PDB file of C-alpha atoms in Angstrom:
ATOM      1  CA  GLY A   1    -270.023 327.201  59.615  1.00 54.00           C
ATOM      2  CA  ALA A   2    -271.581 323.801  59.375  1.00 80.00           C
ATOM      3  CA  GLY A   3    -274.893 324.858  57.870  1.00 91.00           C
ATOM      4  CA  VAL A   4    -276.214 324.817  54.327  1.00 94.00           C
ATOM      5  CA  SER A   5    -274.427 327.428  52.290  1.00 96.00           C
ATOM      6  CA  GLN A   6    -275.931 329.154  49.212  1.00 97.00           C
ATOM      7  CA  THR A   7    -274.283 331.478  46.757  1.00 97.00           C
ATOM      8  CA  PRO A   8    -274.808 334.111  45.609  1.00 97.00           C
ATOM      9  CA  SER A   9    -277.027 335.561  48.314  1.00 95.00           C
ATOM     10  CA  ASN A  10    -278.360 338.094  45.784  1.00 97.00           C
ATOM     11  CA  LYS A  11    -278.410 337.987  42.012  1.00 97.00           C
ATOM     12  CA  VAL A  12    -279.793 340.630  39.732  1.00 98.00           C
ATOM     13  CA  THR A  13    -279.958 339.749  36.086  1.00 97.00           C
ATOM     14  CA  GLU A  14    -281.672 340.850  32.870  1.00 97.00           C
ATOM     15  CA  LYS A  15    -284.517 339.056  31.191  1.00 97.00           C
ATOM     16  CA  GLY A  16    -283.159 336.358  28.882  1.00 97.00           C
ATOM     17  CA  LYS A  17    -279.874 335.810  30.710  1.00 97.00           C
ATOM     18  CA  TYR A  18    -278.589 332.523  32.107  1.00 98.00           C
ATOM     19  CA  VAL A  19    -278.222 332.128  35.869  1.00 98.00           C
ATOM     20  CA  GLU A  20    -276.612 329.544  38.176  1.00 98.00           C
ATOM     21  CA  LEU A  21    -277.280 329.220  41.861  1.00 98.00           C
ATOM     22  CA  ARG A  22    -275.075 327.104  44.035  1.00 98.00           C
ATOM     23  CA  CYS A  23    -275.848 325.092  47.193  1.00 98.00           C
ATOM     24  CA  ASP A  24    -273.332 323.426  49.467  1.00 97.00           C
ATOM     25  CA  PRO A  25    -275.236 321.088  51.850  1.00 95.00           C
ATOM     26  CA  ILE A  26    -274.260 319.966  55.300  1.00 93.00           C
ATOM     27  CA  SER A  27    -271.469 317.432  55.178  1.00 92.00           C
ATOM     28  CA  GLY A  28    -272.829 313.908  55.185  1.00 87.00           C
ATOM     29  CA  HIS A  29    -276.330 314.776  54.157  1.00 89.00           C
ATOM     30  CA  THR A  30    -277.286 312.635  51.214  1.00 88.00           C
ATOM     31  CA  ALA A  31    -280.620 314.302  50.472  1.00 89.00           C
ATOM     32  CA  LEU A  32    -280.721 317.754  48.859  1.00 93.00           C
ATOM     33  CA  TYR A  33    -283.752 319.833  47.949  1.00 94.00           C
ATOM     34  CA  TRP A  34    -284.441 322.997  46.021  1.00 97.00           C
ATOM     35  CA  TYR A  35    -287.496 325.111  46.860  1.00 96.00           C
ATOM     36  CA  ARG A  36    -288.623 328.475  45.532  1.00 97.00           C
ATOM     37  CA  GLN A  37    -290.249 331.093  47.671  1.00 95.00           C
ATOM     38  CA  SER A  38    -292.077 333.906  45.919  1.00 94.00           C
ATOM     39  CA  LEU A  39    -293.094 337.071  47.795  1.00 90.00           C
ATOM     40  CA  GLY A  40    -295.849 336.421  50.285  1.00 87.00           C
ATOM     41  CA  GLN A  41    -295.836 332.673  49.688  1.00 90.00           C
ATOM     42  CA  GLY A  42    -294.493 329.612  51.357  1.00 93.00           C
ATOM     43  CA  PRO A  43    -291.647 327.577  49.867  1.00 94.00           C
ATOM     44  CA  GLU A  44    -292.610 325.587  46.802  1.00 95.00           C
ATOM     45  CA  PHE A  45    -290.880 322.295  46.023  1.00 93.00           C
ATOM     46  CA  LEU A  46    -288.707 322.174  42.883  1.00 96.00           C
ATOM     47  CA  ILE A  47    -286.489 319.096  42.983  1.00 94.00           C
ATOM     48  CA  TYR A  48    -285.048 316.516  45.302  1.00 91.00           C
ATOM     49  CA  PHE A  49    -281.751 314.678  44.988  1.00 92.00           C
ATOM     50  CA  GLN A  50    -280.811 311.477  46.756  1.00 88.00           C
ATOM     51  CA  GLY A  51    -277.059 311.264  46.200  1.00 87.00           C
ATOM     52  CA  THR A  52    -276.163 312.255  42.645  1.00 89.00           C
ATOM     53  CA  GLY A  53    -279.495 311.517  41.033  1.00 88.00           C
ATOM     54  CA  ALA A  54    -282.638 313.580  40.905  1.00 86.00           C
ATOM     55  CA  ALA A  55    -285.181 311.384  42.633  1.00 84.00           C
ATOM     56  CA  ASP A  56    -288.065 313.775  42.041  1.00 89.00           C
ATOM     57  CA  ASP A  57    -287.949 316.787  39.723  1.00 92.00           C
ATOM     58  CA  SER A  58    -291.705 317.160  39.354  1.00 91.00           C
ATOM     59  CA  GLY A  59    -291.683 320.699  40.859  1.00 93.00           C
ATOM     60  CA  LEU A  60    -289.473 322.255  38.159  1.00 96.00           C
ATOM     61  CA  PRO A  61    -291.833 324.707  36.373  1.00 95.00           C
ATOM     62  CA  ASN A  62    -290.547 324.166  32.826  1.00 94.00           C
ATOM     63  CA  ASP A  63    -287.508 323.030  30.835  1.00 95.00           C
ATOM     64  CA  ARG A  64    -285.719 326.312  31.434  1.00 97.00           C
ATOM     65  CA  PHE A  65    -284.923 325.000  34.909  1.00 97.00           C
ATOM     66  CA  PHE A  66    -282.348 322.307  35.510  1.00 96.00           C
ATOM     67  CA  ALA A  67    -280.378 321.157  38.513  1.00 97.00           C
ATOM     68  CA  VAL A  68    -277.291 318.913  38.935  1.00 96.00           C
ATOM     69  CA  ARG A  69    -275.407 317.317  41.743  1.00 95.00           C
ATOM     70  CA  PRO A  70    -272.571 315.549  39.993  1.00 94.00           C
ATOM     71  CA  GLU A  71    -270.601 314.315  43.032  1.00 91.00           C
ATOM     72  CA  GLY A  72    -273.447 313.935  45.472  1.00 88.00           C
ATOM     73  CA  SER A  73    -272.560 317.027  47.466  1.00 93.00           C
ATOM     74  CA  VAL A  74    -272.726 320.513  45.954  1.00 96.00           C
ATOM     75  CA  SER A  75    -275.719 321.217  43.705  1.00 97.00           C
ATOM     76  CA  THR A  76    -276.258 323.861  41.091  1.00 98.00           C
ATOM     77  CA  LEU A  77    -279.653 325.125  39.991  1.00 98.00           C
ATOM     78  CA  LYS A  78    -279.522 326.425  36.422  1.00 98.00           C
ATOM     79  CA  ILE A  79    -282.053 328.761  34.887  1.00 98.00           C
ATOM     80  CA  GLN A  80    -281.906 329.525  31.182  1.00 97.00           C
ATOM     81  CA  ARG A  81    -283.574 332.461  29.382  1.00 97.00           C
ATOM     82  CA  THR A  82    -284.684 334.024  32.663  1.00 97.00           C
ATOM     83  CA  GLU A  83    -288.047 335.690  32.841  1.00 97.00           C
ATOM     84  CA  ARG A  84    -289.333 338.314  35.281  1.00 96.00           C
ATOM     85  CA  GLY A  85    -291.625 335.689  36.790  1.00 96.00           C
ATOM     86  CA  ASP A  86    -288.542 333.741  37.904  1.00 97.00           C
ATOM     87  CA  SER A  87    -287.856 336.418  40.499  1.00 97.00           C
ATOM     88  CA  ALA A  88    -287.964 334.748  43.897  1.00 97.00           C
ATOM     89  CA  VAL A  89    -285.823 333.431  46.723  1.00 96.00           C
ATOM     90  CA  TYR A  90    -284.391 330.065  45.860  1.00 98.00           C
ATOM     91  CA  LEU A  91    -283.923 327.904  48.909  1.00 96.00           C
ATOM     92  CA  CYS A  92    -281.752 324.876  49.224  1.00 96.00           C
ATOM     93  CA  ALA A  93    -282.115 322.338  52.026  1.00 93.00           C
ATOM     94  CA  SER A  94    -280.417 319.093  52.982  1.00 91.00           C
ATOM     95  CA  SER A  95    -281.363 316.288  55.257  1.00 87.00           C
ATOM     96  CA  LEU A  96    -279.871 313.158  56.761  1.00 82.00           C
ATOM     97  CA  THR A  97    -281.176 309.806  55.602  1.00 71.00           C
ATOM     98  CA  LEU A  98    -280.707 306.965  58.014  1.00 59.00           C
ATOM     99  CA  ALA A  99    -281.139 303.456  56.632  1.00 52.00           C
ATOM    100  CA  GLY A 100    -283.176 304.912  53.786  1.00 53.00           C
ATOM    101  CA  ALA A 101    -285.607 306.588  56.101  1.00 59.00           C
ATOM    102  CA  ASN A 102    -286.297 310.201  56.117  1.00 57.00           C
ATOM    103  CA  THR A 103    -285.283 311.787  59.449  1.00 63.00           C
ATOM    104  CA  GLY A 104    -287.876 314.475  58.842  1.00 66.00           C
ATOM    105  CA  GLU A 105    -285.802 317.552  59.362  1.00 78.00           C
ATOM    106  CA  LEU A 106    -284.794 319.735  56.442  1.00 86.00           C
ATOM    107  CA  PHE A 107    -281.928 322.123  57.113  1.00 89.00           C
ATOM    108  CA  PHE A 108    -282.325 325.201  55.022  1.00 92.00           C
ATOM    109  CA  GLY A 109    -279.839 327.679  53.711  1.00 94.00           C
ATOM    110  CA  GLU A 110    -280.567 331.403  53.742  1.00 93.00           C
ATOM    111  CA  GLY A 111    -281.488 331.404  50.119  1.00 95.00           C
ATOM    112  CA  SER A 112    -280.434 333.091  46.909  1.00 97.00           C
ATOM    113  CA  ARG A 113    -282.608 336.079  46.061  1.00 96.00           C
ATOM    114  CA  LEU A 114    -282.945 336.282  42.290  1.00 98.00           C
ATOM    115  CA  THR A 115    -284.247 339.472  40.676  1.00 98.00           C
ATOM    116  CA  VAL A 116    -284.895 339.455  36.926  1.00 97.00           C
ATOM    117  CA  LEU A 117    -285.225 342.930  35.440  1.00 96.00           C
TER     118      LEU A 117
ATOM    119  CA  ALA B   1    -305.411 317.652  46.356  1.00 74.00           C
ATOM    120  CA  GLN B   2    -302.781 318.043  48.987  1.00 83.00           C
ATOM    121  CA  SER B   3    -302.706 321.484  50.612  1.00 90.00           C
ATOM    122  CA  VAL B   4    -301.930 323.411  53.711  1.00 94.00           C
ATOM    123  CA  THR B   5    -303.890 326.361  54.909  1.00 96.00           C
ATOM    124  CA  GLN B   6    -302.726 328.930  57.376  1.00 97.00           C
ATOM    125  CA  PRO B   7    -305.721 331.213  57.738  1.00 96.00           C
ATOM    126  CA  ASP B   8    -304.002 334.009  59.570  1.00 95.00           C
ATOM    127  CA  ILE B   9    -301.634 336.071  57.489  1.00 95.00           C
ATOM    128  CA  HIS B  10    -300.668 338.383  60.352  1.00 96.00           C
ATOM    129  CA  ILE B  11    -300.982 337.974  64.121  1.00 97.00           C
ATOM    130  CA  THR B  12    -300.036 340.572  66.778  1.00 97.00           C
ATOM    131  CA  VAL B  13    -299.691 339.654  70.418  1.00 97.00           C
ATOM    132  CA  SER B  14    -298.272 341.386  73.474  1.00 97.00           C
ATOM    133  CA  GLU B  15    -295.098 340.029  75.012  1.00 97.00           C
ATOM    134  CA  GLY B  16    -295.974 337.510  77.717  1.00 97.00           C
ATOM    135  CA  ALA B  17    -299.354 336.630  76.172  1.00 97.00           C
ATOM    136  CA  SER B  18    -300.213 333.212  74.880  1.00 97.00           C
ATOM    137  CA  LEU B  19    -300.079 332.352  71.149  1.00 97.00           C
ATOM    138  CA  GLU B  20    -301.900 329.953  68.861  1.00 97.00           C
ATOM    139  CA  LEU B  21    -301.142 329.744  65.170  1.00 98.00           C
ATOM    140  CA  ARG B  22    -303.590 327.720  63.067  1.00 98.00           C
ATOM    141  CA  CYS B  23    -302.754 325.190  60.464  1.00 97.00           C
ATOM    142  CA  ASN B  24    -305.179 322.977  58.530  1.00 96.00           C
ATOM    143  CA  TYR B  25    -304.165 320.445  55.968  1.00 94.00           C
ATOM    144  CA  SER B  26    -305.567 318.202  53.262  1.00 91.00           C
ATOM    145  CA  TYR B  27    -303.593 315.045  52.677  1.00 84.00           C
ATOM    146  CA  GLY B  28    -304.586 311.645  51.378  1.00 76.00           C
ATOM    147  CA  ALA B  29    -302.256 309.502  53.554  1.00 74.00           C
ATOM    148  CA  THR B  30    -301.123 309.772  57.114  1.00 75.00           C
ATOM    149  CA  PRO B  31    -299.127 313.008  57.051  1.00 84.00           C
ATOM    150  CA  TYR B  32    -295.898 314.078  58.465  1.00 88.00           C
ATOM    151  CA  LEU B  33    -296.459 317.534  59.914  1.00 91.00           C
ATOM    152  CA  PHE B  34    -293.985 320.302  60.570  1.00 93.00           C
ATOM    153  CA  TRP B  35    -293.692 323.829  61.866  1.00 96.00           C
ATOM    154  CA  TYR B  36    -290.806 325.974  60.646  1.00 95.00           C
ATOM    155  CA  VAL B  37    -289.894 329.559  61.654  1.00 96.00           C
ATOM    156  CA  GLN B  38    -288.208 332.066  59.347  1.00 94.00           C
ATOM    157  CA  SER B  39    -286.487 335.114  60.841  1.00 90.00           C
ATOM    158  CA  PRO B  40    -285.311 338.018  58.696  1.00 82.00           C
ATOM    159  CA  GLY B  41    -281.975 337.183  57.077  1.00 77.00           C
ATOM    160  CA  GLN B  42    -282.063 333.621  58.316  1.00 82.00           C
ATOM    161  CA  GLY B  43    -283.011 330.302  56.838  1.00 84.00           C
ATOM    162  CA  LEU B  44    -286.028 328.278  57.804  1.00 90.00           C
ATOM    163  CA  GLN B  45    -285.575 326.518  61.110  1.00 92.00           C
ATOM    164  CA  LEU B  46    -287.538 323.478  62.289  1.00 91.00           C
ATOM    165  CA  LEU B  47    -289.549 324.091  65.434  1.00 95.00           C
ATOM    166  CA  LEU B  48    -291.152 320.671  65.754  1.00 93.00           C
ATOM    167  CA  LYS B  49    -292.474 317.717  63.783  1.00 90.00           C
ATOM    168  CA  TYR B  50    -295.138 315.014  64.097  1.00 90.00           C
ATOM    169  CA  PHE B  51    -294.768 311.605  62.509  1.00 85.00           C
ATOM    170  CA  SER B  52    -296.811 309.331  64.785  1.00 83.00           C
ATOM    171  CA  GLY B  53    -297.525 308.565  68.392  1.00 85.00           C
ATOM    172  CA  ASP B  54    -298.408 311.168  71.028  1.00 88.00           C
ATOM    173  CA  THR B  55    -300.455 313.811  69.288  1.00 91.00           C
ATOM    174  CA  LEU B  56    -299.022 316.615  71.466  1.00 95.00           C
ATOM    175  CA  VAL B  57    -295.458 317.334  70.394  1.00 95.00           C
ATOM    176  CA  GLN B  58    -292.898 319.574  72.064  1.00 96.00           C
ATOM    177  CA  GLY B  59    -290.470 321.607  70.087  1.00 95.00           C
ATOM    178  CA  ILE B  60    -287.667 324.065  70.612  1.00 95.00           C
ATOM    179  CA  LYS B  61    -288.042 327.553  72.078  1.00 94.00           C
ATOM    180  CA  GLY B  62    -290.967 326.505  74.234  1.00 96.00           C
ATOM    181  CA  PHE B  63    -293.344 325.782  71.345  1.00 97.00           C
ATOM    182  CA  GLU B  64    -295.740 322.855  71.155  1.00 97.00           C
ATOM    183  CA  ALA B  65    -298.300 321.642  68.622  1.00 97.00           C
ATOM    184  CA  GLU B  66    -301.217 319.274  68.723  1.00 96.00           C
ATOM    185  CA  PHE B  67    -302.239 316.964  65.886  1.00 94.00           C
ATOM    186  CA  LYS B  68    -305.984 316.579  65.592  1.00 94.00           C
ATOM    187  CA  ARG B  69    -306.841 314.053  62.899  1.00 91.00           C
ATOM    188  CA  SER B  70    -310.625 314.642  63.138  1.00 91.00           C
ATOM    189  CA  GLN B  71    -310.079 318.367  62.470  1.00 93.00           C
ATOM    190  CA  SER B  72    -307.150 317.968  60.015  1.00 93.00           C
ATOM    191  CA  SER B  73    -305.301 320.524  62.124  1.00 95.00           C
ATOM    192  CA  PHE B  74    -301.807 320.943  63.578  1.00 97.00           C
ATOM    193  CA  ASN B  75    -301.976 324.205  65.558  1.00 98.00           C
ATOM    194  CA  LEU B  76    -298.878 325.723  67.065  1.00 98.00           C
ATOM    195  CA  ARG B  77    -299.005 327.116  70.640  1.00 98.00           C
ATOM    196  CA  LYS B  78    -296.738 328.903  73.079  1.00 98.00           C
ATOM    197  CA  PRO B  79    -297.917 329.847  76.585  1.00 97.00           C
ATOM    198  CA  SER B  80    -295.859 333.051  76.865  1.00 97.00           C
ATOM    199  CA  VAL B  81    -294.455 334.892  73.839  1.00 97.00           C
ATOM    200  CA  HIS B  82    -291.103 336.632  73.887  1.00 96.00           C
ATOM    201  CA  TRP B  83    -290.144 339.578  71.700  1.00 95.00           C
ATOM    202  CA  SER B  84    -287.586 337.348  69.980  1.00 94.00           C
ATOM    203  CA  ASP B  85    -290.424 335.155  68.647  1.00 96.00           C
ATOM    204  CA  ALA B  86    -291.350 337.813  66.117  1.00 96.00           C
ATOM    205  CA  ALA B  87    -290.903 336.013  62.779  1.00 96.00           C
ATOM    206  CA  GLU B  88    -292.810 334.215  60.083  1.00 96.00           C
ATOM    207  CA  TYR B  89    -294.065 330.796  60.776  1.00 98.00           C
ATOM    208  CA  PHE B  90    -294.762 328.067  58.213  1.00 97.00           C
ATOM    209  CA  CYS B  91    -296.732 324.876  58.603  1.00 96.00           C
ATOM    210  CA  ALA B  92    -295.797 322.047  56.241  1.00 94.00           C
ATOM    211  CA  VAL B  93    -297.088 318.573  55.438  1.00 91.00           C
ATOM    212  CA  GLY B  94    -295.336 315.719  53.724  1.00 83.00           C
ATOM    213  CA  SER B  95    -294.615 312.094  53.684  1.00 72.00           C
ATOM    214  CA  GLY B  96    -291.717 309.805  52.990  1.00 62.00           C
ATOM    215  CA  THR B  97    -291.548 311.266  49.442  1.00 57.00           C
ATOM    216  CA  TYR B  98    -289.760 314.289  50.834  1.00 71.00           C
ATOM    217  CA  LYS B  99    -291.955 316.653  48.880  1.00 79.00           C
ATOM    218  CA  TYR B 100    -293.171 318.892  51.574  1.00 87.00           C
ATOM    219  CA  ILE B 101    -296.060 321.274  50.956  1.00 90.00           C
ATOM    220  CA  PHE B 102    -295.813 324.517  52.869  1.00 94.00           C
ATOM    221  CA  GLY B 103    -298.550 326.945  53.854  1.00 95.00           C
ATOM    222  CA  THR B 104    -298.366 330.599  52.962  1.00 95.00           C
ATOM    223  CA  GLY B 105    -297.105 331.505  56.435  1.00 96.00           C
ATOM    224  CA  THR B 106    -298.252 333.562  59.429  1.00 97.00           C
ATOM    225  CA  ARG B 107    -296.232 336.677  60.291  1.00 96.00           C
ATOM    226  CA  LEU B 108    -296.071 337.212  64.049  1.00 97.00           C
ATOM    227  CA  LYS B 109    -295.550 340.648  65.534  1.00 97.00           C
ATOM    228  CA  VAL B 110    -294.860 340.992  69.285  1.00 97.00           C
ATOM    229  CA  LEU B 111    -295.675 344.158  71.121  1.00 96.00           C
ATOM    230  CA  ALA B 112    -293.470 345.251  74.012  1.00 89.00           C
TER     231      ALA B 112
END
């Protein structure tokens, strides 16, 4: 389809392991976002990319979290030394920027559910 | 501090009844305001947004919302609820910085 695609949809890992979550945005969308949604909570901002660069990474909780978008399309969220508290649904979204202005609509993927045992 | 409050965690309405979901925000600048809906197994979908202009905005699926600056509110309404509207609804606030702040959500249950 033409929507935001996230893989894997579910990931179960053990405490201390390394995890990568992938996001394939809508073609042509230059802006890409990662959010985290814990149980019973709304999505919480992690990082925003405009093109290849991270324009705002102020939401990343600590240095175990890192995200890249090397070619300005697909993005990977990387979590090192996972902890049980990292268990959540990780949402990716993309949006269209017209003439540098935010069009205001984020298109979300279905999320990657991460469970750390 | 910037924040969004959705005071109702759960709401139950009968099919055909009217609906109002509350949203209050705290934001220093003129906000962009949004309502998103999240159905099981699906991603968040934008229902409507307010940037400026007419304070009553129309969205998809028959929803509307009214921005009231004096009350710092952006309540979502629908005159007649359908069973397919059962889902979780999130209010969000942001600006041109793209860092949207979401509320904790209101889960809507529709009785047949």
